[in-house]
Amino acid sequence: MGSSSAIGEFEQLVVLAVLQLGREAYGVAIRTVIEERTDRPVSRGAVYTTLDRLESKGLLSSSVSPTTSPGTGQARRYYQVEPEGIEALHEARAALRQMWTGLEPLLGEL
Amino acid sequence: MGSSSAIGEFEQLVVLAVLQLGREAYGVAIRTVIEERTDRPVSRGAVYTTLDRLESKGLLSSSVSPTTSPGTGQARRYYQVEPEGIEALHEARAALRQMWTGLEPLLGEL
DNA sequence: ACCAAGACGTATACATTGTAGGCCTCACCG
DNA sequence: CGGTGAGGCCTACAATGTATACGTCTTGGT
């Protein structure tokens, strides 16, 4: 899409959720965080599909949990944010920030 | 997409550009603002297509210039941001802000 | 008057993302 | 050993992102 490593709207949310969760970042938890923080419904499929794409783009990496803690069903796949992921977030944010600059009087504080 | 009026990444940039330009918001100018502020190339087609979609979603409205100032070729189509557009911007921003909250130590200041 | 050139907009097409739903596996419990 | 809950994967389709090509004015030569 963009020049280097572009990232979409929902993709950003997913990467941020992974950061928020630290070592507890797996599908279901990621979904929950996004739903709670953005207060909008997110389907399971949406999350997994996006995680897949982000991984194949190199923004995230994953590994299946070796441990099977009690109460946990199928083995979890944990995600981690790669440096490219961090960079993509910064780029997206910089672009938005630039575009917002000067509009505070019209739209409220940054 | 989202609950009410969702908006994509590039769409946000376009709406913001229209706000930045005020009454001088027409295709070519919008493209220029985005390229300058985000420092990334944008094709003409990308802008017009997006403007079209935003208008049909009701986030923007437009009207062809009655005046034909000298040096201007074909009549310009000027855009304006509708209340729904402003709202969509705020929603998108709120979501991102929520997701970023708490990550400053990891990623730098907001 | 004619035509090339520049400023703009429109049409079309295709790639990437967004999003939902269904289906499958595993572990635990009655 | 069948049900149930936690989790993950696959498929399909809609929406967005993005580029190229093409049409329309208007002006400036000549």
Coordinates of N, CA, C and O (backbone and C1' of nucleotides) in Angstrom, one line a residue, chain A residues 1-2 26-28 44 48-49 71 74-77, chain D residues 5-13 16-19:
Chain A
M1 N 0.8 -1.2 0.0 CA 0.0 0.0 0.0 C 0.8 1.2 0.0 O 1.1 1.9 -1.0
G2 N 1.4 1.6 1.1 CA 2.1 2.9 1.2 C 3.5 2.7 0.7 O 3.8 1.8 -0.1
Y26 N -2.9 -13.3 22.9 CA -3.3 -14.4 22.1 C -4.7 -14.0 21.6 O -5.4 -13.2 22.2
G27 N -5.2 -14.6 20.5 CA -6.4 -14.3 19.9 C -7.6 -13.8 20.7 O -8.0 -12.6 20.6
V28 N -8.1 -14.6 21.6 CA -9.3 -14.3 22.4 C -9.0 -13.0 23.2 O -9.9 -12.1 23.3
R44 N -14.5 -12.9 16.0 CA -13.3 -13.7 16.2 C -12.5 -13.7 14.9 O -11.3 -13.5 14.8
Y48 N -8.3 -13.1 13.9 CA -7.4 -14.1 13.5 C -6.9 -13.8 12.1 O -5.7 -14.0 11.8
T49 N -7.8 -13.4 11.2 CA -7.3 -13.1 9.8 C -6.3 -12.0 9.8 O -5.3 -12.1 9.2
G71 N -7.8 -25.4 32.4 CA -8.9 -24.5 32.1 C -8.8 -24.0 30.6 O -9.7 -23.6 30.0
Q74 N -7.8 -25.6 23.7 CA -6.7 -25.8 22.6 C -5.5 -24.9 22.9 O -5.7 -23.8 23.5
A75 N -4.4 -25.3 22.5 CA -3.2 -24.6 22.8 C -3.3 -23.2 22.2 O -3.8 -23.0 21.1
R76 N -2.8 -22.2 23.0 CA -2.8 -20.8 22.5 C -1.7 -20.5 21.6 O -0.6 -21.0 21.8
R77 N -1.9 -19.5 20.7 CA -0.9 -19.0 19.9 C -0.6 -17.6 20.4 O -1.4 -16.7 20.3
Chain D
dG5 P -21.0 -24.2 27.9 O5' -19.5 -23.6 28.0 C5' -18.7 -23.9 29.2 C4' -17.3 -23.7 28.9 C3' -17.0 -22.4 28.2 O3' -15.9 -21.8 28.7 C1' -16.2 -24.2 26.9
dA6 P -15.4 -20.3 28.3 O5' -14.0 -20.6 27.6 C5' -13.0 -21.3 28.4 C4' -11.8 -21.6 27.6 C3' -11.3 -20.4 26.8 O3' -9.9 -20.4 26.9 C1' -11.8 -22.2 25.3
dG7 P -9.1 -19.0 26.5 O5' -8.6 -19.3 25.1 C5' -9.2 -20.3 24.3 C4' -8.2 -20.8 23.3 C3' -7.9 -19.7 22.3 O3' -6.6 -19.8 21.8 C1' -9.2 -21.4 21.2
dG8 P -6.2 -18.7 20.6 O5' -6.3 -19.6 19.3 C5' -5.6 -20.9 19.3 C4' -5.9 -21.6 18.0 C3' -5.6 -20.7 16.7 O3' -5.0 -21.6 15.8 C1' -7.8 -21.5 16.7
dC9 P -4.3 -20.9 14.5 O5' -5.3 -21.5 13.3 C5' -5.4 -22.9 13.2 C4' -6.3 -23.2 12.0 C3' -6.0 -22.4 10.7 O3' -6.1 -23.4 9.6 C1' -8.2 -22.0 11.3
dC10 P -5.8 -22.9 8.2 O5' -7.2 -22.8 7.5 C5' -8.2 -23.7 7.9 C4' -9.4 -23.6 6.9 C3' -9.1 -22.9 5.5 O3' -9.8 -23.6 4.5 C1' -10.6 -21.5 6.7
dT11 P -9.7 -23.1 3.0 O5' -11.0 -22.2 2.9 C5' -12.2 -22.7 3.5 C4' -13.4 -21.8 3.1 C3' -13.2 -21.1 1.7 O3' -14.4 -21.1 1.1 C1' -13.5 -19.5 3.4
dA12 P -14.6 -20.7 -0.4 O5' -15.5 -19.4 -0.3 C5' -16.5 -19.4 0.7 C4' -17.1 -18.0 0.9 C3' -17.0 -17.2 -0.4 O3' -18.3 -16.6 -0.5 C1' -15.9 -16.0 1.4
dC13 P -18.7 -15.8 -1.9 O5' -18.8 -14.3 -1.4 C5' -19.5 -14.1 -0.2 C4' -19.3 -12.7 0.3 C3' -19.3 -11.7 -0.8 O3' -20.0 -10.6 -0.3 C1' -17.3 -11.5 0.4
dT16 P -15.8 1.7 3.4 O5' -14.2 1.7 3.0 C5' -13.5 0.7 3.6 C4' -12.0 0.8 3.3 C3' -11.4 2.2 2.8 O3' -10.2 2.3 3.4 C1' -11.1 0.5 1.1
dG17 P -9.2 3.5 3.0 O5' -8.3 2.7 1.9 C5' -7.4 1.7 2.3 C4' -6.3 1.5 1.2 C3' -5.6 2.8 0.7 O3' -4.3 2.4 0.5 C1' -6.7 1.7 -1.1
dT18 P -3.2 3.5 0.1 O5' -3.3 3.4 -1.5 C5' -3.2 2.2 -2.1 C4' -3.0 2.3 -3.6 C3' -2.6 3.8 -4.0 O3' -1.4 3.6 -4.8 C1' -4.4 3.0 -5.3
dA19 P -0.7 4.9 -5.6 O5' -1.0 4.4 -7.1 C5' -0.8 3.0 -7.4 C4' -1.1 2.7 -8.8 C3' -0.7 3.7 -9.8 O3' -0.1 3.1 -10.9 C1' -3.0 3.4 -10.0

